[in-house]
Coordinates of C-alpha atoms and ligand atoms in Angstrom, one line a residue:
X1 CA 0.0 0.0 0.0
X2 CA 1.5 3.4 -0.8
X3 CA 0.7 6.4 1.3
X4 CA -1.5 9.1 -0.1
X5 CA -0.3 12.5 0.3
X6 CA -2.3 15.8 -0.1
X7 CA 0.1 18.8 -1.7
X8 CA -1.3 22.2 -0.7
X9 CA 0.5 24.7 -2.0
X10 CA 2.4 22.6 -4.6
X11 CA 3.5 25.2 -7.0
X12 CA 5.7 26.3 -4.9
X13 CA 9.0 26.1 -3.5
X14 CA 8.2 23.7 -1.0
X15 CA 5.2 22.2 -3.4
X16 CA 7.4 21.8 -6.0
X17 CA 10.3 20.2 -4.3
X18 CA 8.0 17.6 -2.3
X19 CA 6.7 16.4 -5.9
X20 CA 10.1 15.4 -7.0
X21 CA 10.6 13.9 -3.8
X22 CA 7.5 11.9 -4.6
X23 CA 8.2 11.3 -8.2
X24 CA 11.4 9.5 -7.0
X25 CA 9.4 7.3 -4.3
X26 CA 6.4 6.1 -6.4
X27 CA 6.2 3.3 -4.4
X28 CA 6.0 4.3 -1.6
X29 CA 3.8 7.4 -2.1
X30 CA 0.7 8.4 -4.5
X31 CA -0.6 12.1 -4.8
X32 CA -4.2 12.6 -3.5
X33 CA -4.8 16.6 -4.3
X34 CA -3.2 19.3 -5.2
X35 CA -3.7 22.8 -4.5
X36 CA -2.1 26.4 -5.8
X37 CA -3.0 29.7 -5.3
X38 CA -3.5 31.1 -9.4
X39 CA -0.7 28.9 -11.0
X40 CA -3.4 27.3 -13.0
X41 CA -1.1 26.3 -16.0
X42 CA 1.3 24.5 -13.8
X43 CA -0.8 22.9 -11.2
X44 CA -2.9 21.1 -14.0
X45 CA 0.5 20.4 -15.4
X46 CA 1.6 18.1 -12.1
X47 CA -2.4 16.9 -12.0
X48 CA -1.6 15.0 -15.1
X49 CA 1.8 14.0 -13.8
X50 CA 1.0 12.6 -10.9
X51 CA -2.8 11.2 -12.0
X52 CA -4.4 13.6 -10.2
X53 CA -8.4 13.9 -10.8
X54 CA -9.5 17.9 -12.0
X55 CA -12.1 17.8 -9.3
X56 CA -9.1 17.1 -6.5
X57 CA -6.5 19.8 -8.3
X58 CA -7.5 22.9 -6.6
X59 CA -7.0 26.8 -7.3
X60 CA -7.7 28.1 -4.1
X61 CA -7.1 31.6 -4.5
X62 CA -10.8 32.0 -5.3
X63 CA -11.6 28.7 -3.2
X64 CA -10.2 28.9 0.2
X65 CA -12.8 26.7 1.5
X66 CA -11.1 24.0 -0.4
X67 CA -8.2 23.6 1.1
X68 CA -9.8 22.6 4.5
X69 CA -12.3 20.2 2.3
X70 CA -8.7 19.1 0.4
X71 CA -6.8 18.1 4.0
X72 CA -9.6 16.0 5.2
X73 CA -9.6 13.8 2.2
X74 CA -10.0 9.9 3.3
X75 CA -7.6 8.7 1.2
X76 CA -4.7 11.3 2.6
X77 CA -2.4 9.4 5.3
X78 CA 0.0 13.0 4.9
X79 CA -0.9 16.3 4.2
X80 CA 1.9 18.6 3.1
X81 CA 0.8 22.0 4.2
X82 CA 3.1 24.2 2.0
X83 CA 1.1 27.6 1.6
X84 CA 2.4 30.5 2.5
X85 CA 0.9 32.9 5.3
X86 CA -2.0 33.0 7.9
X87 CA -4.4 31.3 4.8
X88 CA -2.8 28.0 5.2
X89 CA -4.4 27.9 8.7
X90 CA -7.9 26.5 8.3
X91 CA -5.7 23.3 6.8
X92 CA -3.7 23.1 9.0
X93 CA -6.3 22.6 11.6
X94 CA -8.5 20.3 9.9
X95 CA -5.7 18.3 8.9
X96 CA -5.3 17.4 12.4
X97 CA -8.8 17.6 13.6
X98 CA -9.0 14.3 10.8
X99 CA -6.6 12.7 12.6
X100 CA -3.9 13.0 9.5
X101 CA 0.1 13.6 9.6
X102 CA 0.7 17.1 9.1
X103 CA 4.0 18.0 7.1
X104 CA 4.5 21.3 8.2
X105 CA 6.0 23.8 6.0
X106 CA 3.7 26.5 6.9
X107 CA 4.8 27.9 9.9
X108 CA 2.7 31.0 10.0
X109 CA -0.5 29.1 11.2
X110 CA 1.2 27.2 13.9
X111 CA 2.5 30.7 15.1
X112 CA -0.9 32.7 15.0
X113 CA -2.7 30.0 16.3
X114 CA -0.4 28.0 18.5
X115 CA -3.1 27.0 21.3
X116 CA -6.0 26.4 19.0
X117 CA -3.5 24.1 16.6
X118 CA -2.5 21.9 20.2
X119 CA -6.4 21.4 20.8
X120 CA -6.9 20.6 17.0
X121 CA -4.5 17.9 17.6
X122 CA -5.9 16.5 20.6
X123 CA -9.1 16.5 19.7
X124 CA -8.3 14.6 16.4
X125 CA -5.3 12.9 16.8
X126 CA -3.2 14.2 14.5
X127 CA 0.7 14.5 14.7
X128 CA 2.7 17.7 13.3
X129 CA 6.3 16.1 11.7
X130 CA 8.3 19.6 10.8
X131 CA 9.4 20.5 7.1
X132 CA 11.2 23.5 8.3
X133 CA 14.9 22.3 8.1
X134 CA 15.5 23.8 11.6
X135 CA 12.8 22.2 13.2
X136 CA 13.5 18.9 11.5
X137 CA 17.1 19.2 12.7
X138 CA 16.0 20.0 16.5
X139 CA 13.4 17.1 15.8
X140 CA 16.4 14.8 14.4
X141 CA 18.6 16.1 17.4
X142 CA 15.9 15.2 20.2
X143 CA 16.0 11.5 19.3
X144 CA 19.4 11.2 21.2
X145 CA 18.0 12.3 24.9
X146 CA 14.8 12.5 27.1
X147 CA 12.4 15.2 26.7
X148 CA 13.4 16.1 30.3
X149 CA 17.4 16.2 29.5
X150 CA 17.0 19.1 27.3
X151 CA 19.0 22.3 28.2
X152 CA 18.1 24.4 25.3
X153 CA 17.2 24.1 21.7
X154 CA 19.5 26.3 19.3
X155 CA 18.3 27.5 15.9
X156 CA 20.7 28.2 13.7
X157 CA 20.2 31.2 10.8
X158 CA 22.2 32.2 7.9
X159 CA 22.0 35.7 8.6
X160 CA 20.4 36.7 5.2
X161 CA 22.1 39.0 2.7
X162 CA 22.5 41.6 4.8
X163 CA 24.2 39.9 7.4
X164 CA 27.1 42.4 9.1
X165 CA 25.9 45.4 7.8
X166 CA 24.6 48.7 9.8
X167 CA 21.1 50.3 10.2
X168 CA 22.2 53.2 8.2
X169 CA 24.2 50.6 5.6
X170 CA 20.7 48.9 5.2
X171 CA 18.2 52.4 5.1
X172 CA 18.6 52.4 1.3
X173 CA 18.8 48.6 0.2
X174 CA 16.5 47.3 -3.0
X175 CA 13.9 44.7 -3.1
X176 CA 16.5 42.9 -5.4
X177 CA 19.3 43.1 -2.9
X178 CA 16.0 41.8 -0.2
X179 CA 15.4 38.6 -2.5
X180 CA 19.4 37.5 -3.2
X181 CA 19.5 34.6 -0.6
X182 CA 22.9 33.5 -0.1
X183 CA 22.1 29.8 0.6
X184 CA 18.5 28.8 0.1
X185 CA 16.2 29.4 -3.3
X186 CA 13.0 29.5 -1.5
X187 CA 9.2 31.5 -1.9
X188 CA 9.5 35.3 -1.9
X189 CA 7.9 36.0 1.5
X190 CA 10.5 33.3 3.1
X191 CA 12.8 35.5 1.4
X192 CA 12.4 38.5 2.7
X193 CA 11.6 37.0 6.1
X194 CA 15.0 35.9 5.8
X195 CA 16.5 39.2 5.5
X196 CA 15.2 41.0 8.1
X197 CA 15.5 37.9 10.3
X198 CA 11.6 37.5 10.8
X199 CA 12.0 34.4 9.9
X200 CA 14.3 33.3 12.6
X201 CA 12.0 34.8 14.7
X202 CA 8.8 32.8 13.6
X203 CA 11.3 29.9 14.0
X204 CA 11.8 30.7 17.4
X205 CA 7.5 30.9 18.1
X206 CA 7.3 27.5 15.7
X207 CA 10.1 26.0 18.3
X208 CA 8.2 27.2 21.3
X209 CA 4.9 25.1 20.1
X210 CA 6.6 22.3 18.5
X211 CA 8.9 21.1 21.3
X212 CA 7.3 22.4 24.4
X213 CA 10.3 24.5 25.4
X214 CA 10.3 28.2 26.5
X215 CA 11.8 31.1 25.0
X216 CA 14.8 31.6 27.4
X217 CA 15.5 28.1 26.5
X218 CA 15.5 28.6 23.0
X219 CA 18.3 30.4 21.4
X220 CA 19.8 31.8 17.7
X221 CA 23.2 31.1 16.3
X222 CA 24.2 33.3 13.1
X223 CA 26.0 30.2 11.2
X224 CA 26.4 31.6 7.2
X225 CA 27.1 28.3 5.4
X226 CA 24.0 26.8 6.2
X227 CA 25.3 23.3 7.1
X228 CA 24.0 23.1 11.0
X229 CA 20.4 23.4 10.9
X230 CA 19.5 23.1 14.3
X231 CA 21.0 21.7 17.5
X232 CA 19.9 20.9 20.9
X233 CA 22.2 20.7 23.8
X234 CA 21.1 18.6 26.9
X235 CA 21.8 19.0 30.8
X236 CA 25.0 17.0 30.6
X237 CA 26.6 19.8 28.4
X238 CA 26.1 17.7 25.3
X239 CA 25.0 19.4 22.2
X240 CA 23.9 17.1 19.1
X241 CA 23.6 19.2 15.8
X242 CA 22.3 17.9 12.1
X243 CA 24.3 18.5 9.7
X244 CA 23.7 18.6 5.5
X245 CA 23.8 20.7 2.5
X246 CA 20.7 23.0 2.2
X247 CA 18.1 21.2 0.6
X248 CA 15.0 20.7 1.7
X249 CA 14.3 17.3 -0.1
X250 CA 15.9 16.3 3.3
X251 CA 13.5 17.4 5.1
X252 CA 10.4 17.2 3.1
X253 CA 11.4 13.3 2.6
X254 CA 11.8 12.9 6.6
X255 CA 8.2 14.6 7.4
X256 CA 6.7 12.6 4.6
X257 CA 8.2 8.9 5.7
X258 CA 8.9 9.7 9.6
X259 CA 10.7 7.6 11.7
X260 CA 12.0 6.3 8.5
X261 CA 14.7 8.2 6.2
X262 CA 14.4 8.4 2.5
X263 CA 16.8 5.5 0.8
X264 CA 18.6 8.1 -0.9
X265 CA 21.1 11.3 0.5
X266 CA 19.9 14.7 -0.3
X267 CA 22.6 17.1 0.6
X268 CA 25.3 14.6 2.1
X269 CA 28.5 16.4 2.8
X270 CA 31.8 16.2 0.9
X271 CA 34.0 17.3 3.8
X272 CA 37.0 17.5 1.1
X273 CA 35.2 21.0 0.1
X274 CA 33.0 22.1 2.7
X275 CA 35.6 24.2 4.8
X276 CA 35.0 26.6 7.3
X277 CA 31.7 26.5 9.7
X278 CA 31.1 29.7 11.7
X279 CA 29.4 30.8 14.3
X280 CA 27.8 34.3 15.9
X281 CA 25.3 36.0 17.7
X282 CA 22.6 37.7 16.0
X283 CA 22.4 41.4 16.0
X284 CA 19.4 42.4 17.4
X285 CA 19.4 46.2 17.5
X286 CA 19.9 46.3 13.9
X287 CA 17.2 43.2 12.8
X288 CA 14.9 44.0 15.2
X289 CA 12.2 41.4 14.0
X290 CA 13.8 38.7 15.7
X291 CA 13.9 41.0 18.8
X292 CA 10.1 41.7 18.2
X293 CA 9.7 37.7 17.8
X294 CA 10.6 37.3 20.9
X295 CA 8.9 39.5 22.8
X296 CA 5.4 38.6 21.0
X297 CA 6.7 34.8 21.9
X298 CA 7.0 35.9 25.5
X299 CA 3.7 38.1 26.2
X300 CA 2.0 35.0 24.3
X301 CA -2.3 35.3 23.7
X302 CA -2.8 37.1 20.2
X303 CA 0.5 38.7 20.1
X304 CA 1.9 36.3 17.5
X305 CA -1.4 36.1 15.4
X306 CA -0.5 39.9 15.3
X307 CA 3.3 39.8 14.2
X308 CA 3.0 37.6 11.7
X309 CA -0.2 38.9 10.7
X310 CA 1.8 42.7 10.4
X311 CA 4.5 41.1 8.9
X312 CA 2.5 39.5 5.8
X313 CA 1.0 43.2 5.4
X314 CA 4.5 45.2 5.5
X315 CA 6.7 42.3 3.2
X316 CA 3.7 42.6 0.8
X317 CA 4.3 46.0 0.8
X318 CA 8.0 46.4 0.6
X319 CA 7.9 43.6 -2.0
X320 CA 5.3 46.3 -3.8
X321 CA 8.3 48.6 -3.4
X322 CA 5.6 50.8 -0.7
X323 CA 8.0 50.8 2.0
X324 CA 11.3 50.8 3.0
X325 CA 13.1 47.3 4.0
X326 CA 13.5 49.2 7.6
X327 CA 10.0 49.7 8.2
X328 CA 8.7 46.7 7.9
X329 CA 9.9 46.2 11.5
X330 CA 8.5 49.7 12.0
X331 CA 5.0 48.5 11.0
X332 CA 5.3 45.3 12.8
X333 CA 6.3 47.3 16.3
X334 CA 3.9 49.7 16.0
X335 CA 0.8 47.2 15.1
X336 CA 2.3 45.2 17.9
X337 CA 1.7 48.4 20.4
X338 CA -2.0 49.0 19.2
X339 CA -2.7 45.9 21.5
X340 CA -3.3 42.1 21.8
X341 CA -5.4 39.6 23.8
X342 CA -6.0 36.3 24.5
X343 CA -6.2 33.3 21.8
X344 CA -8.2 30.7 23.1
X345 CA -10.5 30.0 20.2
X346 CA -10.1 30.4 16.4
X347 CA -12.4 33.0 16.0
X348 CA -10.1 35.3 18.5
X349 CA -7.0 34.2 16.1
X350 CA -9.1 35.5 13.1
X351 CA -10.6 38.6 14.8
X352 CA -6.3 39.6 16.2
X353 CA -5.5 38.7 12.3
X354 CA -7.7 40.8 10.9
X355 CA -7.7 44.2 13.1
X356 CA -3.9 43.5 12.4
X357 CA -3.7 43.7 8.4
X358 CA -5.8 46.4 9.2
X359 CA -3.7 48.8 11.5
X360 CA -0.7 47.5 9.6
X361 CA -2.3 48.5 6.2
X362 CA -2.8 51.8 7.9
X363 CA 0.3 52.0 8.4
X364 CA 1.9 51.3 5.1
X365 CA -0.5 53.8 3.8
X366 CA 0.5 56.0 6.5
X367 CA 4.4 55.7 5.1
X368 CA 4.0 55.5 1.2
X369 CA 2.7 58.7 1.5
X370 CA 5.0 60.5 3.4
Ligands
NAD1 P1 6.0 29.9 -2.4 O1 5.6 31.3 -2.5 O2 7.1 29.4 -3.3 O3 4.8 28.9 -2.6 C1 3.6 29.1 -1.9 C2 2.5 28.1 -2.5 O4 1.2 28.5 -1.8 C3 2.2 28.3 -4.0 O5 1.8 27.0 -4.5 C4 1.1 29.2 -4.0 O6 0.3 29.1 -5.2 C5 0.3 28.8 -2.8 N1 -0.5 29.9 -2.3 C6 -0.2 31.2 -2.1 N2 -1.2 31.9 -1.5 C7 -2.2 31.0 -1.3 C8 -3.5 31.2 -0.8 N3 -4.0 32.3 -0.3 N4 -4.3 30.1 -0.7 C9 -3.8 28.9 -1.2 N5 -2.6 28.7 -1.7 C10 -1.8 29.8 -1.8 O7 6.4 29.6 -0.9 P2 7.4 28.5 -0.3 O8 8.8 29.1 -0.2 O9 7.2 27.2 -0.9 O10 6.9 28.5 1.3 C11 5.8 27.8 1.6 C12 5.7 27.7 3.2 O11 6.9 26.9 3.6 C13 5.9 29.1 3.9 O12 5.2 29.0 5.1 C14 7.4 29.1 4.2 O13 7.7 29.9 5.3 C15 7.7 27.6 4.5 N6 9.1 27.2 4.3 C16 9.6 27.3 3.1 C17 11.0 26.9 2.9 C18 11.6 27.0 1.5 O14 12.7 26.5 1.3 N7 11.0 27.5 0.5 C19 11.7 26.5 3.9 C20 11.1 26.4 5.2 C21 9.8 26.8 5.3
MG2 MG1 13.8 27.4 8.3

């Protein structure tokens, strides 16, 4: 019997990179449904690849229903949630409400709606196995203590292409510059996430509700190569790290067959070339979003609905070329400061989402015209 997965968001990056993973493990795996946002052409491309019915190869730009409907299909064993933004959450829940492995590329529902996704999982049974190549290292790493040995988990980040540089070096800097990664090819909001360090910071919130462990127990490493994804150090002083070559077939191929490992290496190392691995602490005064991650990690409730939620808002906008790369944290802050509450039900993660977009649009608007 081979597993059925369902691909949301399978244009993408992440989408597009789990198919080949797939095409590779026939098998072993069989495609269920597919969904994109308006990549029409291409989506009904991998539907006939991958023998995919019309009715269960899904635009859901205009359809967002579908993408609940989509993860609660009986034949799915795996759902691949690889959307981007707050929209993946209504899968993400009812992925896990239907009892289903959840790979989980899309970190921004797990961050907005940490509580409500733990109750979705309880009350259905579901299990979240990480795609995020930092999360699957720390998940990798965890196999070789107890849960109660852990000392801290440590997050490693590349530092983005504007690693080093000053606030005043970065006031003028393109959305080009923004989008030239130096070690991952990955979606454009990732991108930018990764250059302010936002997405270190959603990390850090996705580490917090994955693992269990606190944020003074969870810490960032600026490591440039890319090479240590994640590491956890236990109480004896011991700290066991995953190491490979960015590419997320790795970890796409773990969340999809977990405990097993895929047959074949993606992204063994040749230690012959490899060279140097560093390592240094972030700088938080000048990327403050992973400052602000933090703090909206700390004071909990709505407060992460809300940064991520004011994040989506201000990388749309720089990406519009709007605003400047340095407000984005400025939006982000000041949406942050207009308030947040408690996040016990979905409907209070939808209400904190919207009343965010909307003070942050305010913002941006606020901005673009001065
Ligand atoms: P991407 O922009 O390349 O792809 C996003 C996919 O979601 C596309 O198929 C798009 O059509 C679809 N989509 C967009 N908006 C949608 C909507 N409103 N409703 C339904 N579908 C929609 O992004 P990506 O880089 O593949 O990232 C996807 C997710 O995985 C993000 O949450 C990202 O943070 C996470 N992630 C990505 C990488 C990576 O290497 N790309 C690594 C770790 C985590
Ligand atoms: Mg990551």
């Amino acid at each position: 019997m081979t597993r059925g997965v369902v691909v949301l968001g399978s244009t993408g990056s992440i989408g597009t990179q789990a198919l080949d993973v797939i095409a590779r493990h026939r098998d072993d795996y069989h495609v269920v449904a597919l969904t994109a946002g308006r990549n029409r052409a291409l989506l009904s491309e991998q539907a006939h690849a991958f023998g995919v019915p019309a009715e269960l190869a899904v635009s859901c730009a205009e359809a967002p229903e579908q993408l609940a409907a989509l993860a609660r299909n009986p034949e799915a064993d795996v759902v691949l949630n690889a959307v981007v933004g707050f929209a993946g959450l209504p899968a993400t829940i009812a992925a896990l409400e239907a009892g289903k492995r959840l790979a989980l590329a899309n970190k921004e529902s797990l961050i907005a709606a940490g509580p409500v996704v733990a109750k979705a999982r309880a009350a259905g049974g579901g299990e979240i196995v990480p795609v995020d190549s930092e999360h699957s290292a720390i998940w990798q790493c965890l196999r070789a203590g107890r849960h109660t040995e852990v000392a801290r988990i440590i997050l490693t980040a590349s530092g983005g292409p504007f690693r080093g540089r000053t606030r005043e070096e970065l006031a003028s800097v393109t959305r080009a510059d923004a989008l030239r990664h130096p070690t991952w090819q990955m979606g454009e909001k990732i991108t930018i996430d990764s250059s302010t360090l936002m997405n270190k910071g959603l990390e850090v919130i996705e580490a917090h509700e994955l693992f269990g462990v606190d944020f003074d127990h969870v810490d960032v490493v600026v490591h440039p190569q890319s090479v240590v994804h994640g590491m956890v150090e236990f109480c004896d002083g011991a700290t066991i790290a995953q190491l490979s070559m960015p590419d997320m077939r790795l970890p796409i191929g773990l969340a999809l067959g977990a405990p097993d490992r895929l047959p074949e290496p993606f992204g063994a190392i040749d230690w012959s070339t490899v060279g140097t691995l560093t390592f240094e602490p972030p700088d938080l005064g000048t990327f403050r979003c992973l400052a602000l991650a933090y703090e909206a990690g700390r004071a909990g409730g709505t407060a992460t609905a809300v940064l991520s939620a004011a994040n989506e808002i201000a990388v749309e906008a720089f990406l519009a070329e709007r605003i400047a790369w340095s407000a984005i944290a400025e939006v982000v802050e000041e949406v942050l400061n207009a308030g947040t509450g408690s996040a016990d039900e979905v409907a209070d993660v939808l209400a904190a989402d919207g009343l965010a977009r909307e003070r942050a649009r305010a913002s941006v608007q606020r901005r673009s015209e001065a």
